[in-house]
mmCIF file of C-alpha atoms in Angstrom:
data_model
loop_
_atom_site.group_PDB
_atom_site.id
_atom_site.type_symbol
_atom_site.label_atom_id
_atom_site.label_comp_id
_atom_site.label_asym_id
_atom_site.label_seq_id
_atom_site.Cartn_x
_atom_site.Cartn_y
_atom_site.Cartn_z
ATOM 1 C CA MET J 1 -63.915 -229.352 -158.419
ATOM 2 C CA PRO J 2 -63.592 -225.533 -159.193
ATOM 3 C CA LYS J 3 -66.743 -223.816 -160.316
ATOM 4 C CA MET J 4 -67.005 -222.912 -164.234
ATOM 5 C CA LYS J 5 -66.722 -219.184 -165.011
ATOM 6 C CA HIS J 6 -69.504 -219.903 -167.858
ATOM 7 C CA PRO J 7 -72.329 -222.225 -166.849
ATOM 8 C CA LEU J 8 -73.113 -224.918 -169.429
ATOM 9 C CA ARG J 9 -75.878 -224.106 -171.562
ATOM 10 C CA LEU J 10 -77.741 -226.627 -173.770
ATOM 11 C CA THR J 11 -80.446 -224.351 -174.966
ATOM 12 C CA ARG J 12 -80.762 -224.072 -178.777
ATOM 13 C CA LEU J 13 -82.568 -220.914 -179.969
ATOM 14 C CA SER J 14 -83.363 -222.332 -183.169
ATOM 15 C CA ASP J 15 -85.544 -225.015 -181.506
ATOM 16 C CA ALA J 16 -88.172 -222.142 -180.872
ATOM 17 C CA PHE J 17 -88.362 -220.978 -184.557
ATOM 18 C CA VAL J 18 -91.060 -223.227 -185.691
ATOM 19 C CA PRO J 19 -93.379 -222.665 -182.595
ATOM 20 C CA LEU J 20 -92.664 -218.974 -182.577
ATOM 21 C CA ALA J 21 -93.657 -218.862 -186.385
ATOM 22 C CA LEU J 22 -96.958 -220.850 -185.327
ATOM 23 C CA ALA J 23 -97.542 -218.297 -182.672
ATOM 24 C CA ILE J 24 -97.192 -215.583 -185.095
ATOM 25 C CA CYS J 25 -99.651 -217.276 -187.691
ATOM 26 C CA ALA J 26 -102.154 -217.696 -184.537
ATOM 27 C CA LEU J 27 -101.966 -213.858 -183.801
ATOM 28 C CA PHE J 28 -101.926 -212.329 -187.299
ATOM 29 C CA LEU J 29 -103.266 -215.060 -189.691
ATOM 30 C CA GLU J 30 -105.229 -218.172 -188.865
ATOM 31 C CA PRO J 31 -105.423 -219.213 -185.310
ATOM 32 C CA SER J 32 -107.724 -222.373 -185.997
ATOM 33 C CA ILE J 33 -105.661 -223.415 -188.724
ATOM 34 C CA SER J 34 -102.186 -222.915 -186.780
ATOM 35 C CA LEU J 35 -103.883 -225.057 -183.866
ATOM 36 C CA ARG J 36 -104.964 -227.909 -186.180
ATOM 37 C CA LEU J 37 -101.655 -227.885 -188.040
ATOM 38 C CA PHE J 38 -100.177 -228.558 -184.633
ATOM 39 C CA VAL J 39 -102.654 -231.515 -184.166
ATOM 40 C CA GLY J 40 -101.540 -232.941 -187.538
ATOM 41 C CA CYS J 41 -97.943 -232.962 -186.756
ATOM 42 C CA PHE J 42 -98.641 -234.323 -183.248
ATOM 43 C CA ALA J 43 -101.044 -237.086 -184.752
ATOM 44 C CA VAL J 44 -98.168 -238.147 -187.418
ATOM 45 C CA SER J 45 -95.422 -237.912 -184.639
ATOM 46 C CA ALA J 46 -97.493 -239.925 -182.388
ATOM 47 C CA LEU J 47 -98.101 -242.616 -185.012
ATOM 48 C CA SER J 48 -94.492 -242.880 -185.837
ATOM 49 C CA LEU J 49 -93.573 -243.180 -182.207
ATOM 50 C CA PHE J 50 -92.450 -239.800 -181.640
ATOM 51 C CA SER J 51 -89.327 -240.583 -183.719
ATOM 52 C CA CYS J 52 -88.758 -237.126 -185.121
ATOM 53 C CA PHE J 53 -88.030 -235.873 -181.583
ATOM 54 C CA GLY J 54 -86.884 -239.355 -180.077
ATOM 55 C CA ILE J 55 -83.796 -239.061 -182.513
ATOM 56 C CA ARG J 56 -82.171 -236.458 -180.359
ATOM 57 C CA ALA J 57 -82.023 -238.815 -177.480
ATOM 58 C CA ALA J 58 -80.875 -241.548 -179.699
ATOM 59 C CA PHE J 59 -77.982 -239.488 -181.208
ATOM 60 C CA ALA J 60 -76.688 -238.635 -177.805
ATOM 61 C CA MET J 61 -76.239 -242.501 -177.112
ATOM 62 C CA GLN J 62 -74.522 -243.022 -180.296
ATOM 63 C CA PRO J 63 -70.711 -242.487 -180.759
ATOM 64 C CA SER J 64 -70.447 -242.930 -184.386
ATOM 65 C CA MET J 65 -72.154 -241.191 -187.542
ATOM 66 C CA ARG J 66 -72.752 -244.582 -189.124
ATOM 67 C CA SER J 67 -75.053 -245.191 -186.144
ATOM 68 C CA VAL J 68 -76.569 -241.853 -186.529
ATOM 69 C CA ARG J 69 -77.295 -242.380 -190.279
ATOM 70 C CA GLY J 70 -78.885 -245.763 -189.443
ATOM 71 C CA THR J 71 -81.289 -244.043 -187.030
ATOM 72 C CA VAL J 72 -82.287 -241.250 -189.243
ATOM 73 C CA LYS J 73 -83.165 -243.990 -191.882
ATOM 74 C CA CYS J 74 -85.186 -245.782 -189.161
ATOM 75 C CA ALA J 75 -86.879 -242.522 -188.129
ATOM 76 C CA LEU J 76 -87.596 -241.670 -191.862
ATOM 77 C CA LEU J 77 -89.472 -245.027 -192.330
ATOM 78 C CA LEU J 78 -91.430 -244.770 -189.077
ATOM 79 C CA GLN J 79 -92.447 -241.121 -190.261
ATOM 80 C CA ILE J 80 -93.672 -242.330 -193.494
ATOM 81 C CA ALA J 81 -95.608 -245.180 -191.885
ATOM 82 C CA GLY J 82 -97.051 -242.839 -189.412
ATOM 83 C CA GLY J 83 -98.074 -240.496 -192.163
ATOM 84 C CA LEU J 84 -99.837 -243.259 -194.203
ATOM 85 C CA ILE J 85 -101.707 -244.483 -190.976
ATOM 86 C CA ALA J 86 -102.674 -241.134 -190.431
ATOM 87 C CA ALA J 87 -103.889 -240.382 -193.890
ATOM 88 C CA LEU J 88 -105.961 -243.787 -193.839
ATOM 89 C CA ILE J 89 -107.461 -242.760 -190.529
ATOM 90 C CA GLY J 90 -108.356 -239.368 -192.175
ATOM 91 C CA VAL J 91 -109.998 -240.971 -195.272
ATOM 92 C CA LEU J 92 -111.896 -243.554 -193.288
ATOM 93 C CA PHE J 93 -113.107 -241.565 -190.288
ATOM 94 C CA LEU J 94 -112.744 -237.852 -191.255
ATOM 95 C CA LYS J 95 -114.615 -237.744 -194.696
ATOM 96 C CA GLY J 96 -116.370 -234.748 -193.881
ATOM 97 C CA GLU J 97 -113.310 -232.808 -192.768
ATOM 98 C CA ARG J 98 -111.717 -231.578 -196.034
ATOM 99 C CA ASP J 99 -108.825 -230.072 -194.357
ATOM 100 C CA ALA J 100 -107.665 -233.284 -192.889
ATOM 101 C CA LEU J 101 -105.455 -234.698 -195.563
ATOM 102 C CA PRO J 102 -103.510 -231.356 -196.326
ATOM 103 C CA LEU J 103 -103.051 -230.831 -192.563
ATOM 104 C CA ILE J 104 -101.779 -234.456 -192.052
ATOM 105 C CA ALA J 105 -99.533 -234.145 -195.135
ATOM 106 C CA ALA J 106 -98.159 -230.630 -193.881
ATOM 107 C CA GLY J 107 -97.458 -232.314 -190.503
ATOM 108 C CA LEU J 108 -95.568 -235.298 -192.005
ATOM 109 C CA LEU J 109 -93.407 -233.049 -193.768
ATOM 110 C CA LEU J 110 -92.741 -230.488 -190.881
ATOM 111 C CA ASN J 111 -91.760 -233.713 -188.858
ATOM 112 C CA ILE J 112 -89.465 -234.786 -191.606
ATOM 113 C CA GLU J 113 -87.882 -231.305 -191.732
ATOM 114 C CA HIS J 114 -87.331 -231.421 -187.737
ATOM 115 C CA MET J 115 -85.736 -234.887 -188.155
ATOM 116 C CA PHE J 116 -83.059 -233.652 -190.871
ATOM 117 C CA TYR J 117 -82.644 -230.478 -188.568
ATOM 118 C CA GLU J 118 -81.408 -232.780 -185.647
ATOM 119 C CA TYR J 119 -79.361 -234.709 -188.070
ATOM 120 C CA LEU J 120 -77.592 -231.563 -189.068
ATOM 121 C CA TYR J 121 -77.023 -230.769 -185.435
ATOM 122 C CA ALA J 122 -75.491 -234.621 -184.786
ATOM 123 C CA ALA J 123 -73.227 -233.952 -187.940
ATOM 124 C CA GLY J 124 -71.690 -230.986 -186.270
ATOM 125 C CA ASP J 125 -73.179 -228.345 -188.611
ATOM 126 C CA ARG J 126 -74.952 -225.855 -186.337
ATOM 127 C CA ARG J 127 -75.142 -223.201 -188.812
ATOM 128 C CA SER J 128 -76.740 -225.156 -191.483
ATOM 129 C CA ALA J 129 -79.165 -226.457 -188.887
ATOM 130 C CA MET J 130 -80.201 -223.076 -187.756
ATOM 131 C CA LEU J 131 -80.489 -221.983 -191.374
ATOM 132 C CA THR J 132 -82.871 -224.882 -192.527
ATOM 133 C CA HIS J 133 -84.918 -224.221 -189.360
ATOM 134 C CA SER J 134 -85.217 -220.236 -189.805
ATOM 135 C CA LEU J 135 -86.170 -221.248 -193.559
ATOM 136 C CA THR J 136 -88.920 -223.649 -192.293
ATOM 137 C CA ALA J 137 -90.264 -220.946 -190.024
ATOM 138 C CA ALA J 138 -90.266 -218.396 -192.855
ATOM 139 C CA PHE J 139 -91.958 -220.830 -195.221
ATOM 140 C CA LEU J 140 -94.485 -221.867 -192.719
ATOM 141 C CA ILE J 141 -95.545 -218.179 -192.298
ATOM 142 C CA ALA J 142 -95.494 -217.812 -196.094
ATOM 143 C CA GLY J 143 -97.525 -220.981 -196.664
ATOM 144 C CA MET J 144 -100.121 -219.844 -194.095
ATOM 145 C CA SER J 145 -100.472 -216.445 -195.576
ATOM 146 C CA LEU J 146 -100.684 -217.986 -199.198
ATOM 147 C CA ALA J 147 -103.463 -220.465 -197.950
ATOM 148 C CA LYS J 148 -105.601 -217.531 -196.597
ATOM 149 C CA GLY J 149 -108.191 -216.749 -198.962
ATOM 150 C CA PRO J 150 -110.999 -214.215 -199.301
ATOM 151 C CA GLU J 151 -113.934 -214.156 -196.850
ATOM 152 C CA GLY J 152 -112.556 -216.959 -194.679
ATOM 153 C CA SER J 153 -111.825 -219.322 -197.394
ATOM 154 C CA HIS J 154 -108.233 -221.081 -197.613
ATOM 155 C CA ASP J 155 -106.296 -223.564 -199.642
ATOM 156 C CA LEU J 156 -104.206 -225.696 -197.424
ATOM 157 C CA TRP J 157 -102.316 -227.259 -200.218
ATOM 158 C CA LYS J 158 -100.286 -224.302 -200.658
ATOM 159 C CA LEU J 159 -99.313 -224.741 -196.974
ATOM 160 C CA VAL J 160 -98.250 -228.219 -197.903
ATOM 161 C CA ALA J 161 -96.405 -226.954 -200.767
ATOM 162 C CA MET J 162 -94.233 -224.629 -198.552
ATOM 163 C CA ALA J 163 -93.887 -227.297 -196.086
ATOM 164 C CA GLY J 164 -92.593 -229.772 -198.681
ATOM 165 C CA ILE J 165 -90.210 -227.098 -199.765
ATOM 166 C CA SER J 166 -88.781 -226.824 -196.260
ATOM 167 C CA ALA J 167 -88.602 -230.610 -195.993
ATOM 168 C CA ILE J 168 -86.609 -231.021 -199.321
ATOM 169 C CA VAL J 169 -84.297 -228.252 -198.404
ATOM 170 C CA SER J 170 -83.437 -229.702 -194.973
ATOM 171 C CA ALA J 171 -83.259 -233.296 -196.463
ATOM 172 C CA VAL J 172 -80.822 -232.085 -199.295
ATOM 173 C CA ILE J 173 -78.587 -230.132 -196.932
ATOM 174 C CA GLY J 174 -78.517 -232.883 -194.403
ATOM 175 C CA CYS J 175 -77.583 -235.753 -196.677
ATOM 176 C CA ALA J 176 -74.882 -233.549 -198.366
ATOM 177 C CA ILE J 177 -73.161 -232.797 -195.057
ATOM 178 C CA GLY J 178 -73.935 -236.113 -193.291
ATOM 179 C CA ASP J 179 -72.664 -238.212 -196.114
ATOM 180 C CA GLY J 180 -76.028 -239.363 -197.120
ATOM 181 C CA LEU J 181 -78.029 -242.276 -195.103
ATOM 182 C CA LYS J 182 -75.300 -245.034 -195.475
ATOM 183 C CA GLY J 183 -75.483 -247.625 -192.963
ATOM 184 C CA ARG J 184 -77.693 -250.398 -191.504
ATOM 185 C CA LEU J 185 -81.294 -249.432 -189.889
ATOM 186 C CA ASN J 186 -80.495 -248.602 -186.247
ATOM 187 C CA ALA J 187 -83.608 -249.030 -183.910
ATOM 188 C CA GLN J 188 -82.189 -247.070 -181.043
ATOM 189 C CA VAL J 189 -85.009 -244.327 -181.758
ATOM 190 C CA ILE J 190 -87.664 -246.998 -181.105
ATOM 191 C CA ARG J 191 -86.240 -247.658 -177.691
ATOM 192 C CA CYS J 192 -86.208 -243.881 -177.091
ATOM 193 C CA ALA J 193 -90.015 -243.473 -177.954
ATOM 194 C CA PRO J 194 -91.334 -243.654 -174.265
ATOM 195 C CA ARG J 195 -88.969 -240.736 -173.174
ATOM 196 C CA ALA J 196 -89.914 -238.836 -176.304
ATOM 197 C CA ALA J 197 -93.628 -239.537 -175.818
ATOM 198 C CA LEU J 198 -93.565 -238.007 -172.402
ATOM 199 C CA GLN J 199 -91.571 -234.983 -173.593
ATOM 200 C CA CYS J 200 -93.773 -234.353 -176.392
ATOM 201 C CA ALA J 201 -97.183 -234.889 -174.661
ATOM 202 C CA LEU J 202 -96.933 -233.612 -171.404
ATOM 203 C CA TYR J 203 -97.460 -229.774 -172.052
ATOM 204 C CA PRO J 204 -100.220 -230.276 -174.647
ATOM 205 C CA ALA J 205 -102.021 -232.513 -171.995
ATOM 206 C CA VAL J 206 -101.805 -230.057 -169.303
ATOM 207 C CA ALA J 207 -102.721 -226.944 -171.536
ATOM 208 C CA LEU J 208 -105.694 -228.858 -172.749
ATOM 209 C CA LEU J 209 -106.808 -229.446 -169.313
ATOM 210 C CA ILE J 210 -106.101 -225.683 -168.350
ATOM 211 C CA LEU J 211 -107.854 -224.370 -171.349
ATOM 212 C CA TRP J 212 -110.838 -226.807 -170.595
ATOM 213 C CA ALA J 213 -111.128 -225.630 -167.127
ATOM 214 C CA MET J 214 -110.915 -221.706 -168.151
ATOM 215 C CA LYS J 215 -113.270 -222.359 -170.900
ATOM 216 C CA SER J 216 -111.131 -220.239 -173.127
ATOM 217 C CA THR J 217 -112.115 -219.770 -176.853
ATOM 218 C CA ALA J 218 -108.861 -217.964 -177.885
ATOM 219 C CA CYS J 219 -106.444 -220.493 -177.162
ATOM 220 C CA ALA J 220 -103.966 -220.766 -180.209
ATOM 221 C CA PHE J 221 -101.607 -218.051 -179.434
ATOM 222 C CA PRO J 222 -101.379 -218.779 -175.754
ATOM 223 C CA PHE J 223 -100.880 -222.507 -176.579
ATOM 224 C CA PHE J 224 -97.902 -221.677 -178.921
ATOM 225 C CA ALA J 225 -96.329 -219.225 -176.442
ATOM 226 C CA GLY J 226 -96.167 -222.017 -173.867
ATOM 227 C CA TRP J 227 -94.908 -224.322 -176.397
ATOM 228 C CA THR J 228 -92.147 -222.034 -177.293
ATOM 229 C CA LEU J 229 -90.819 -221.872 -173.906
ATOM 230 C CA CYS J 230 -90.979 -225.824 -173.703
ATOM 231 C CA ALA J 231 -88.894 -225.973 -177.056
ATOM 232 C CA LEU J 232 -86.259 -223.802 -175.739
ATOM 233 C CA CYS J 233 -85.943 -225.915 -172.652
ATOM 234 C CA ARG J 234 -85.968 -229.390 -174.528
ATOM 235 C CA THR J 235 -82.857 -231.557 -174.079
ATOM 236 C CA PRO J 236 -82.432 -235.309 -174.708
ATOM 237 C CA PHE J 237 -82.417 -236.119 -170.969
ATOM 238 C CA ARG J 238 -82.939 -234.412 -167.668
ATOM 239 C CA ARG J 239 -80.194 -231.888 -167.126
ATOM 240 C CA SER J 240 -77.212 -232.316 -164.737
ATOM 241 C CA THR J 241 -76.919 -230.335 -161.524
ATOM 242 C CA LEU J 242 -74.478 -227.994 -163.148
ATOM 243 C CA GLU J 243 -76.480 -227.635 -166.383
ATOM 244 C CA ALA J 244 -79.655 -227.208 -164.548
ATOM 245 C CA VAL J 245 -78.692 -223.977 -162.590
ATOM 246 C CA PRO J 246 -79.363 -221.505 -165.467
ATOM 247 C CA LEU J 247 -82.463 -223.555 -166.631
ATOM 248 C CA ASN J 248 -83.841 -223.323 -163.232
ATOM 249 C CA ARG J 249 -83.226 -219.806 -162.733
ATOM 250 C CA ALA J 250 -84.840 -219.042 -166.305
ATOM 251 C CA LEU J 251 -87.844 -221.056 -165.493
ATOM 252 C CA LEU J 252 -88.272 -219.368 -162.153
ATOM 253 C CA ILE J 253 -88.038 -215.925 -163.734
ATOM 254 C CA ALA J 254 -90.641 -216.911 -166.599
ATOM 255 C CA LEU J 255 -92.999 -218.405 -163.871
ATOM 256 C CA ALA J 256 -92.750 -215.068 -161.826
ATOM 257 C CA ALA J 257 -93.060 -212.838 -164.664
ATOM 258 C CA SER J 258 -96.143 -214.692 -165.946
ATOM 259 C CA ALA J 259 -97.827 -214.709 -162.504
ATOM 260 C CA ALA J 260 -97.223 -210.944 -162.228
ATOM 261 C CA ILE J 261 -98.363 -209.948 -165.607
ATOM 262 C CA TRP J 262 -101.653 -212.377 -165.124
ATOM 263 C CA ALA J 263 -102.225 -210.585 -161.577
ATOM 264 C CA VAL J 264 -101.997 -207.166 -162.968
ATOM 265 C CA LEU J 265 -104.317 -207.863 -165.916
ATOM 266 C CA THR J 266 -106.755 -209.680 -163.759
ATOM 267 C CA PHE J 267 -107.137 -207.716 -160.602
ATOM 268 C CA ILE J 268 -106.609 -204.125 -161.339
ATOM 269 C CA PRO J 269 -110.035 -203.015 -162.127
ATOM 270 C CA GLY J 270 -110.772 -201.230 -165.589
ATOM 271 C CA LEU J 271 -107.177 -202.154 -167.120
ATOM 272 C CA MET J 272 -108.385 -204.447 -169.799
ATOM 273 C CA THR J 273 -111.341 -201.796 -170.891
ATOM 274 C CA ASP J 274 -109.090 -198.745 -170.666
ATOM 275 C CA ILE J 275 -106.504 -199.860 -173.159
ATOM 276 C CA ASP J 276 -107.623 -199.938 -176.817
ATOM 277 C CA ALA J 277 -107.359 -203.539 -177.579
ATOM 278 C CA SER J 278 -108.361 -202.839 -181.352
ATOM 279 C CA ARG J 279 -104.731 -201.510 -181.710
ATOM 280 C CA LEU J 280 -103.307 -204.575 -180.575
ATOM 281 C CA PRO J 281 -102.727 -207.365 -183.148
ATOM 282 C CA GLY J 282 -105.156 -210.325 -183.150
ATOM 283 C CA SER J 283 -106.770 -209.036 -179.701
ATOM 284 C CA LEU J 284 -103.408 -209.711 -177.846
ATOM 285 C CA LEU J 285 -104.454 -207.898 -174.851
ATOM 286 C CA ALA J 286 -107.580 -210.273 -174.498
ATOM 287 C CA GLN J 287 -105.391 -213.347 -174.901
ATOM 288 C CA LEU J 288 -102.553 -212.399 -172.435
ATOM 289 C CA PRO J 289 -103.996 -213.550 -169.258
ATOM 290 C CA THR J 290 -104.475 -217.057 -170.706
ATOM 291 C CA ALA J 291 -101.001 -216.876 -172.453
ATOM 292 C CA CYS J 292 -99.523 -216.126 -169.069
ATOM 293 C CA VAL J 293 -101.277 -219.087 -167.555
ATOM 294 C CA LEU J 294 -99.832 -221.400 -170.204
ATOM 295 C CA VAL J 295 -96.431 -220.046 -170.090
ATOM 296 C CA ALA J 296 -96.517 -220.734 -166.352
ATOM 297 C CA ALA J 297 -97.781 -224.279 -167.028
ATOM 298 C CA ALA J 298 -94.929 -224.676 -169.672
ATOM 299 C CA ALA J 299 -92.430 -223.532 -167.200
ATOM 300 C CA ALA J 300 -93.681 -226.177 -164.579
ATOM 301 C CA CYS J 301 -93.759 -228.945 -167.285
ATOM 302 C CA SER J 302 -90.140 -228.010 -168.502
ATOM 303 C CA PHE J 303 -88.866 -228.309 -164.846
ATOM 304 C CA ALA J 304 -90.576 -231.507 -164.530
ATOM 305 C CA LEU J 305 -89.030 -233.024 -167.673
ATOM 306 C CA TYR J 306 -85.739 -231.372 -167.504
ATOM 307 C CA GLY J 307 -84.905 -229.571 -164.334
ATOM 308 C CA ASN J 308 -82.851 -230.838 -161.428
ATOM 309 C CA MET J 309 -82.798 -229.629 -157.805
ATOM 310 C CA LYS J 310 -80.022 -231.931 -156.568
ATOM 311 C CA LYS J 311 -76.938 -230.541 -155.019
ATOM 312 C CA ASN J 312 -73.679 -230.992 -156.772
ATOM 313 C CA LYS J 313 -71.630 -233.424 -154.525
ATOM 314 C CA ASP J 314 -68.303 -231.853 -155.866
ATOM 315 C CA GLU J 315 -69.163 -228.416 -154.757
#
């Protein structure tokens, strides 16, 4: 089989929009709220069997739009159920945490938006999918800015409102282009839950262990820097031999660059103190070593999930 002039690329740049927006929020606005918003999204996603991410794998195994619409309908019901369970847990066990319910609500809405974002890709409208996800990233930054009040106070229901707008926009465009949600419920997304759970939970678990071992306090921006790399590498299944070549190369470059920057910042005496960190946003310089470690961890996790080192038999 002759080699292809242009290697296959499955990377969707828009997958990184929301993680990148959260990284910006963590750096310039509210690092603790950004991290807790991720926890809210993850909690709702876990209680809904990771359906907002599992639908991508489900779509890859479905030849007809009727099946796709049935999968979206099933995933939407799972999301609502997961959000209700998370809210109930918040009311019963997190009574002293006044931010629990708005963060759960915002997490549910962002997951619903992501679900319709995947639906638009499945319907073949890449431009609309990228548009809705870029609007979501912008609304997320705007919502975080509006929620930030004077002297450390905040009103997270403004963030919920912006997340709601993004979910509505995504749902309306998705239903308009995908011909609504006609068709019977399709449970393929439930069968994809174990795969989606591993893809969603591996990097957060590894990052949590690393941050605990490093006893790092400034962890929001480094965490989202690594998550952005994971989001760029995400695919429904492990890549084939041909598809994995550019991915393996990119991950190796990211790993080497992170290690080099970490070594320079860590082992060159006086470098961290010589640079005026106050001129950098959100103490960026102080967080760079931790960010390098988590980006390297994200590269390793992405290779474990999506990489492939097998030789192509047709070469």
